[in-house]
Amino acid sequence: MSDTIDLTGDGGVIKEIIRQAKANAVGPSEDLPLVDVHYEGLLAESGEVFDTTHEDNTIFSFEIGKGTVIKAWDIAIRTMKVGEIAKITCKPDYAYGSAGSPPDIPPNATLIFEVELVACRPRKGSSISSAQDERSRLEELRKQRELAAAMKEEEKKKREEAKAAAAARMQAKMESKKVQGKGKSKAK
């Protein structure tokens, strides 16, 4: 079952989710505007593949919202999460329009892309993103909690051992008194 979404409201960019991302996956944001994608582009009319990163297993990288890709990609990819695969159908107004992109894409072509969002990254030269800082902080807290839990477990174990040793001493003392008591009565 797939989810189909009209991202522009005019049928210009249709996104069909082929594979959902994991629940905790991140998507493009102001902190993570650089995206890496795998894709395959087809002409809707003929089904002919005009471009792909799958043949040479490359990654295509760009920054969301900078106009370096067709409008449909800026619109659709910002709605994706890392790990998601979507089929994006782009009408000419959101692709290459009446000019096309000769020789591979004719004028007024509707394009279909299957896109996988592989990663989202911060801009080069910017500080580590707040999401990465938060992940590091949470990982450090998790380690601290595990260490504290291990220490508590060790203390509990020592207390139980001390109780067991005390109980054994008490038992031995009681046994000793019973033996002494029996010995005294026999002596009389």
GROMACS .gro file of N, CA and C in nm, residues 5-120:
model
  348
    5ILE      N    1   0.051   1.171  -0.262
    5ILE     CA    2   0.025   1.305  -0.213
    5ILE      C    3   0.046   1.406  -0.325
    6ASP      N    4  -0.052   1.495  -0.345
    6ASP     CA    5  -0.037   1.607  -0.440
    6ASP      C    6   0.029   1.720  -0.362
    7LEU      N    7   0.158   1.739  -0.383
    7LEU     CA    8   0.235   1.834  -0.303
    7LEU      C    9   0.211   1.980  -0.340
    8THR      N   10   0.159   2.004  -0.460
    8THR     CA   11   0.140   2.142  -0.505
    8THR      C   12  -0.007   2.182  -0.512
    9GLY      N   13  -0.096   2.086  -0.500
    9GLY     CA   14  -0.239   2.116  -0.505
    9GLY      C   15  -0.294   2.131  -0.646
   10ASP      N   16  -0.205   2.133  -0.745
   10ASP     CA   17  -0.250   2.146  -0.885
   10ASP      C   18  -0.209   2.025  -0.969
   11GLY      N   19  -0.163   1.919  -0.903
   11GLY     CA   20  -0.120   1.799  -0.974
   11GLY      C   21   0.018   1.813  -1.037
   12GLY      N   22   0.085   1.924  -1.010
   12GLY     CA   23   0.216   1.949  -1.070
   12GLY      C   24   0.327   1.862  -1.015
   13VAL      N   25   0.317   1.828  -0.886
   13VAL     CA   26   0.416   1.741  -0.824
   13VAL      C   27   0.340   1.639  -0.739
   14ILE      N   28   0.345   1.515  -0.780
   14ILE     CA   29   0.277   1.407  -0.710
   14ILE      C   30   0.385   1.317  -0.651
   15LYS      N   31   0.370   1.289  -0.522
   15LYS     CA   32   0.466   1.201  -0.454
   15LYS      C   33   0.394   1.076  -0.409
   16GLU      N   34   0.449   0.962  -0.446
   16GLU     CA   35   0.397   0.833  -0.403
   16GLU      C   36   0.508   0.765  -0.322
   17ILE      N   37   0.480   0.737  -0.196
   17ILE     CA   38   0.581   0.675  -0.110
   17ILE      C   39   0.588   0.526  -0.142
   18ILE      N   40   0.708   0.483  -0.180
   18ILE     CA   41   0.730   0.342  -0.213
   18ILE      C   42   0.779   0.268  -0.089
   19ARG      N   43   0.872   0.331  -0.015
   19ARG     CA   44   0.920   0.272   0.111
   19ARG      C   45   0.926   0.383   0.215
   20GLN      N   46   0.859   0.361   0.326
   20GLN     CA   47   0.858   0.457   0.436
   20GLN      C   48   0.996   0.460   0.503
   21ALA      N   49   1.033   0.574   0.555
   21ALA     CA   50   1.153   0.585   0.637
   21ALA      C   51   1.122   0.530   0.775
   22LYS      N   52   1.225   0.503   0.852
   22LYS     CA   53   1.205   0.460   0.990
   22LYS      C   54   1.145   0.577   1.068
   23ALA      N   55   1.075   0.546   1.174
   23ALA     CA   56   1.003   0.648   1.251
   23ALA      C   57   1.091   0.761   1.303
   24ASN      N   58   1.214   0.730   1.338
   24ASN     CA   59   1.302   0.832   1.396
   24ASN      C   60   1.392   0.899   1.293
   25ALA      N   61   1.367   0.876   1.166
   25ALA     CA   62   1.452   0.931   1.060
   25ALA      C   63   1.438   1.083   1.050
   26VAL      N   64   1.548   1.148   1.011
   26VAL     CA   65   1.546   1.294   0.995
   26VAL      C   66   1.520   1.328   0.849
   27GLY      N   67   1.478   1.451   0.830
   27GLY     CA   68   1.455   1.502   0.695
   27GLY      C   69   1.530   1.633   0.678
   28PRO      N   70   1.530   1.688   0.558
   28PRO     CA   71   1.596   1.816   0.536
   28PRO      C   72   1.538   1.924   0.626
   29SER      N   73   1.624   2.015   0.671
   29SER     CA   74   1.581   2.125   0.758
   29SER      C   75   1.681   2.237   0.742
   30GLU      N   76   1.661   2.345   0.817
   30GLU     CA   77   1.758   2.455   0.812
   30GLU      C   78   1.893   2.410   0.863
   31ASP      N   79   1.894   2.320   0.963
   31ASP     CA   80   2.020   2.267   1.015
   31ASP      C   81   2.081   2.163   0.921
   32LEU      N   82   1.998   2.096   0.844
   32LEU     CA   83   2.044   1.988   0.756
   32LEU      C   84   1.995   2.011   0.612
   33PRO      N   85   2.042   2.117   0.545
   33PRO     CA   86   1.989   2.150   0.413
   33PRO      C   87   2.053   2.074   0.297
   34LEU      N   88   2.170   2.014   0.320
   34LEU     CA   89   2.237   1.940   0.213
   34LEU      C   90   2.184   1.798   0.211
   35VAL      N   91   2.142   1.754   0.093
   35VAL     CA   92   2.085   1.620   0.081
   35VAL      C   93   2.164   1.537  -0.019
   36ASP      N   94   2.167   1.407   0.008
   36ASP     CA   95   2.227   1.309  -0.081
   36ASP      C   96   2.116   1.216  -0.126
   37VAL      N   97   2.106   1.194  -0.258
   37VAL     CA   98   2.000   1.108  -0.310
   37VAL      C   99   2.054   1.009  -0.413
   38HIS      N  100   1.984   0.897  -0.423
   38HIS     CA  101   1.996   0.804  -0.535
   38HIS      C  102   1.869   0.826  -0.615
   39TYR      N  103   1.875   0.820  -0.746
   39TYR     CA  104   1.753   0.841  -0.823
   39TYR      C  105   1.762   0.776  -0.960
   40GLU      N  106   1.644   0.763  -1.020
   40GLU     CA  107   1.633   0.724  -1.161
   40GLU      C  108   1.523   0.809  -1.220
   41GLY      N  109   1.553   0.875  -1.333
   41GLY     CA  110   1.455   0.961  -1.400
   41GLY      C  111   1.406   0.897  -1.528
   42LEU      N  112   1.273   0.900  -1.549
   42LEU     CA  113   1.212   0.844  -1.670
   42LEU      C  114   1.123   0.948  -1.736
   43LEU      N  115   1.111   0.937  -1.867
   43LEU     CA  116   1.013   1.018  -1.940
   43LEU      C  117   0.879   0.949  -1.924
   44ALA      N  118   0.778   1.020  -1.875
   44ALA     CA  119   0.647   0.959  -1.851
   44ALA      C  120   0.586   0.905  -1.978
   45GLU      N  121   0.606   0.975  -2.087
   45GLU     CA  122   0.544   0.937  -2.214
   45GLU      C  123   0.597   0.803  -2.267
   46SER      N  124   0.728   0.781  -2.259
   46SER     CA  125   0.787   0.661  -2.319
   46SER      C  126   0.838   0.560  -2.216
   47GLY      N  127   0.858   0.605  -2.092
   47GLY     CA  128   0.916   0.517  -1.991
   47GLY      C  129   1.067   0.504  -2.004
   48GLU      N  130   1.125   0.580  -2.094
   48GLU     CA  131   1.268   0.575  -2.119
   48GLU      C  132   1.344   0.641  -2.004
   49VAL      N  133   1.448   0.572  -1.956
   49VAL     CA  134   1.533   0.627  -1.850
   49VAL      C  135   1.625   0.730  -1.914
   50PHE      N  136   1.625   0.853  -1.860
   50PHE     CA  137   1.713   0.956  -1.916
   50PHE      C  138   1.830   0.988  -1.824
   51ASP      N  139   1.821   0.947  -1.695
   51ASP     CA  140   1.931   0.971  -1.603
   51ASP      C  141   1.914   0.880  -1.481
   52THR      N  142   2.027   0.834  -1.426
   52THR     CA  143   2.021   0.748  -1.308
   52THR      C  144   2.154   0.752  -1.233
   53THR      N  145   2.148   0.733  -1.104
   53THR     CA  146   2.270   0.718  -1.024
   53THR      C  147   2.292   0.571  -0.991
   54HIS      N  148   2.198   0.486  -1.030
   54HIS     CA  149   2.207   0.344  -0.995
   54HIS      C  150   2.312   0.269  -1.076
   55GLU      N  151   2.331   0.307  -1.203
   55GLU     CA  152   2.427   0.235  -1.288
   55GLU      C  153   2.568   0.241  -1.233
   56ASP      N  154   2.611   0.358  -1.187
   56ASP     CA  155   2.747   0.370  -1.135
   56ASP      C  156   2.749   0.386  -0.983
   57ASN      N  157   2.632   0.364  -0.919
   57ASN     CA  158   2.617   0.369  -0.773
   57ASN      C  159   2.673   0.498  -0.714
   58THR      N  160   2.641   0.610  -0.778
   58THR     CA  161   2.685   0.739  -0.726
   58THR      C  162   2.575   0.803  -0.643
   59ILE      N  163   2.612   0.908  -0.575
   59ILE     CA  164   2.519   0.986  -0.495
   59ILE      C  165   2.513   1.125  -0.559
   60PHE      N  166   2.393   1.180  -0.568
   60PHE     CA  167   2.377   1.317  -0.617
   60PHE      C  168   2.348   1.403  -0.495
   61SER      N  169   2.424   1.511  -0.478
   61SER     CA  170   2.410   1.599  -0.362
   61SER      C  171   2.373   1.739  -0.405
   62PHE      N  172   2.286   1.802  -0.327
   62PHE     CA  173   2.250   1.942  -0.353
   62PHE      C  174   2.191   2.002  -0.226
   63GLU      N  175   2.175   2.135  -0.228
   63GLU     CA  176   2.117   2.204  -0.114
   63GLU      C  177   1.972   2.239  -0.145
   64ILE      N  178   1.884   2.199  -0.056
   64ILE     CA  179   1.740   2.226  -0.070
   64ILE      C  180   1.716   2.377  -0.075
   65GLY      N  181   1.626   2.420  -0.165
   65GLY     CA  182   1.580   2.558  -0.167
   65GLY      C  183   1.671   2.658  -0.235
   66LYS      N  184   1.777   2.612  -0.301
   66LYS     CA  185   1.870   2.704  -0.366
   66LYS      C  186   1.847   2.715  -0.517
   67GLY      N  187   1.751   2.640  -0.570
   67GLY     CA  188   1.722   2.647  -0.712
   67GLY      C  189   1.824   2.576  -0.801
   68THR      N  190   1.902   2.488  -0.743
   68THR     CA  191   2.003   2.415  -0.822
   68THR      C  192   1.947   2.291  -0.889
   69VAL      N  193   1.823   2.255  -0.855
   69VAL     CA  194   1.755   2.141  -0.916
   69VAL      C  195   1.618   2.188  -0.964
   70ILE      N  196   1.547   2.102  -1.033
   70ILE     CA  197   1.412   2.139  -1.079
   70ILE      C  198   1.322   2.167  -0.959
   71LYS      N  199   1.221   2.250  -0.980
   71LYS     CA  200   1.129   2.290  -0.872
   71LYS      C  201   1.067   2.170  -0.802
   72ALA      N  202   1.031   2.069  -0.879
   72ALA     CA  203   0.967   1.950  -0.822
   72ALA      C  204   1.054   1.885  -0.715
   73TRP      N  205   1.184   1.882  -0.737
   73TRP     CA  206   1.274   1.821  -0.639
   73TRP      C  207   1.282   1.906  -0.513
   74ASP      N  208   1.293   2.037  -0.528
   74ASP     CA  209   1.296   2.124  -0.409
   74ASP      C  210   1.169   2.105  -0.327
   75ILE      N  211   1.058   2.088  -0.394
   75ILE     CA  212   0.929   2.070  -0.325
   75ILE      C  213   0.919   1.932  -0.261
   76ALA      N  214   0.946   1.828  -0.339
   76ALA     CA  215   0.923   1.690  -0.293
   76ALA      C  216   1.026   1.642  -0.193
   77ILE      N  217   1.152   1.668  -0.216
   77ILE     CA  218   1.255   1.611  -0.130
   77ILE      C  219   1.253   1.671   0.010
   78ARG      N  220   1.208   1.796   0.020
   78ARG     CA  221   1.198   1.854   0.155
   78ARG      C  222   1.091   1.784   0.239
   79THR      N  223   1.002   1.706   0.176
   79THR     CA  224   0.898   1.632   0.250
   79THR      C  225   0.942   1.491   0.287
   80MET      N  226   1.062   1.452   0.242
   80MET     CA  227   1.108   1.315   0.263
   80MET      C  228   1.192   1.303   0.391
   81LYS      N  229   1.210   1.179   0.435
   81LYS     CA  230   1.296   1.145   0.548
   81LYS      C  231   1.405   1.049   0.498
   82VAL      N  232   1.518   1.049   0.566
   82VAL     CA  233   1.628   0.962   0.526
   82VAL      C  234   1.581   0.816   0.528
   83GLY      N  235   1.608   0.745   0.420
   83GLY     CA  236   1.567   0.605   0.407
   83GLY      C  237   1.440   0.588   0.325
   84GLU      N  238   1.367   0.696   0.307
   84GLU     CA  239   1.242   0.691   0.230
   84GLU      C  240   1.273   0.682   0.080
   85ILE      N  241   1.192   0.605   0.010
   85ILE     CA  242   1.197   0.599  -0.136
   85ILE      C  243   1.060   0.644  -0.187
   86ALA      N  244   1.061   0.737  -0.282
   86ALA     CA  245   0.935   0.790  -0.335
   86ALA      C  246   0.941   0.800  -0.487
   87LYS      N  247   0.825   0.784  -0.546
   87LYS     CA  248   0.810   0.810  -0.690
   87LYS      C  249   0.753   0.951  -0.700
   88ILE      N  250   0.824   1.036  -0.772
   88ILE     CA  251   0.783   1.176  -0.785
   88ILE      C  252   0.748   1.202  -0.932
   89THR      N  253   0.624   1.237  -0.957
   89THR     CA  254   0.581   1.269  -1.093
   89THR      C  255   0.577   1.421  -1.105
   90CYS      N  256   0.648   1.473  -1.205
   90CYS     CA  257   0.666   1.617  -1.221
   90CYS      C  258   0.608   1.664  -1.354
   91LYS      N  259   0.509   1.749  -1.349
   91LYS     CA  260   0.456   1.812  -1.471
   91LYS      C  261   0.560   1.911  -1.524
   92PRO      N  262   0.555   1.945  -1.652
   92PRO     CA  263   0.657   2.031  -1.712
   92PRO      C  264   0.683   2.162  -1.638
   93ASP      N  265   0.579   2.226  -1.585
   93ASP     CA  266   0.599   2.353  -1.513
   93ASP      C  267   0.688   2.339  -1.390
   94TYR      N  268   0.699   2.219  -1.336
   94TYR     CA  269   0.781   2.193  -1.219
   94TYR      C  270   0.909   2.116  -1.255
   95ALA      N  271   0.932   2.098  -1.386
   95ALA     CA  272   1.050   2.027  -1.434
   95ALA      C  273   1.128   2.120  -1.527
   96TYR      N  274   1.133   2.087  -1.656
   96TYR     CA  275   1.213   2.166  -1.750
   96TYR      C  276   1.128   2.253  -1.843
   97GLY      N  277   0.995   2.250  -1.823
   97GLY     CA  278   0.906   2.340  -1.897
   97GLY      C  279   0.908   2.322  -2.047
   98SER      N  280   0.878   2.431  -2.117
   98SER     CA  281   0.867   2.426  -2.264
   98SER      C  282   1.004   2.415  -2.331
   99ALA      N  283   1.111   2.445  -2.259
   99ALA     CA  284   1.245   2.434  -2.318
   99ALA      C  285   1.296   2.291  -2.316
  100GLY      N  286   1.251   2.212  -2.219
  100GLY     CA  287   1.306   2.077  -2.205
  100GLY      C  288   1.452   2.087  -2.163
  101SER      N  289   1.525   1.979  -2.180
  101SER     CA  290   1.669   1.976  -2.153
  101SER      C  291   1.733   1.885  -2.256
  102PRO      N  292   1.748   1.941  -2.381
  102PRO     CA  293   1.800   1.860  -2.491
  102PRO      C  294   1.938   1.803  -2.459
  103PRO      N  295   1.972   1.690  -2.510
  103PRO     CA  296   1.894   1.607  -2.602
  103PRO      C  297   1.806   1.504  -2.532
  104ASP      N  298   1.820   1.488  -2.401
  104ASP     CA  299   1.751   1.379  -2.332
  104ASP      C  300   1.606   1.405  -2.297
  105ILE      N  301   1.572   1.532  -2.266
  105ILE     CA  302   1.436   1.563  -2.221
  105ILE      C  303   1.371   1.659  -2.319
  106PRO      N  304   1.265   1.613  -2.386
  106PRO     CA  305   1.198   1.699  -2.485
  106PRO      C  306   1.118   1.811  -2.418
  107PRO      N  307   1.079   1.912  -2.494
  107PRO     CA  308   0.995   2.020  -2.440
  107PRO      C  309   0.865   1.964  -2.383
  108ASN      N  310   0.815   2.028  -2.279
  108ASN     CA  311   0.686   1.996  -2.216
  108ASN      C  312   0.676   1.850  -2.170
  109ALA      N  313   0.786   1.794  -2.123
  109ALA     CA  314   0.786   1.654  -2.080
  109ALA      C  315   0.747   1.642  -1.934
  110THR      N  316   0.661   1.544  -1.907
  110THR     CA  317   0.631   1.505  -1.770
  110THR      C  318   0.736   1.400  -1.733
  111LEU      N  319   0.794   1.418  -1.615
  111LEU     CA  320   0.902   1.330  -1.572
  111LEU      C  321   0.860   1.250  -1.449
  112ILE      N  322   0.916   1.131  -1.438
  112ILE     CA  323   0.891   1.047  -1.321
  112ILE      C  324   1.028   1.010  -1.263
  113PHE      N  325   1.045   1.039  -1.135
  113PHE     CA  326   1.169   1.004  -1.067
  113PHE      C  327   1.139   0.908  -0.954
  114GLU      N  328   1.223   0.808  -0.939
  114GLU     CA  329   1.222   0.728  -0.818
  114GLU      C  330   1.343   0.776  -0.740
  115VAL      N  331   1.318   0.832  -0.623
  115VAL     CA  332   1.423   0.896  -0.544
  115VAL      C  333   1.432   0.832  -0.406
  116GLU      N  334   1.555   0.804  -0.364
  116GLU     CA  335   1.580   0.760  -0.227
  116GLU      C  336   1.662   0.869  -0.158
  117LEU      N  337   1.611   0.918  -0.046
  117LEU     CA  338   1.686   1.016   0.033
  117LEU      C  339   1.785   0.937   0.119
  118VAL      N  340   1.913   0.953   0.087
  118VAL     CA  341   2.018   0.875   0.152
  118VAL      C  342   2.068   0.944   0.279
  119ALA      N  343   2.082   1.077   0.275
  119ALA     CA  344   2.134   1.149   0.392
  119ALA      C  345   2.096   1.295   0.387
  120CYS      N  346   2.099   1.359   0.503
  120CYS     CA  347   2.084   1.503   0.518
  120CYS      C  348   2.203   1.549   0.601
   0.00000   0.00000   0.00000
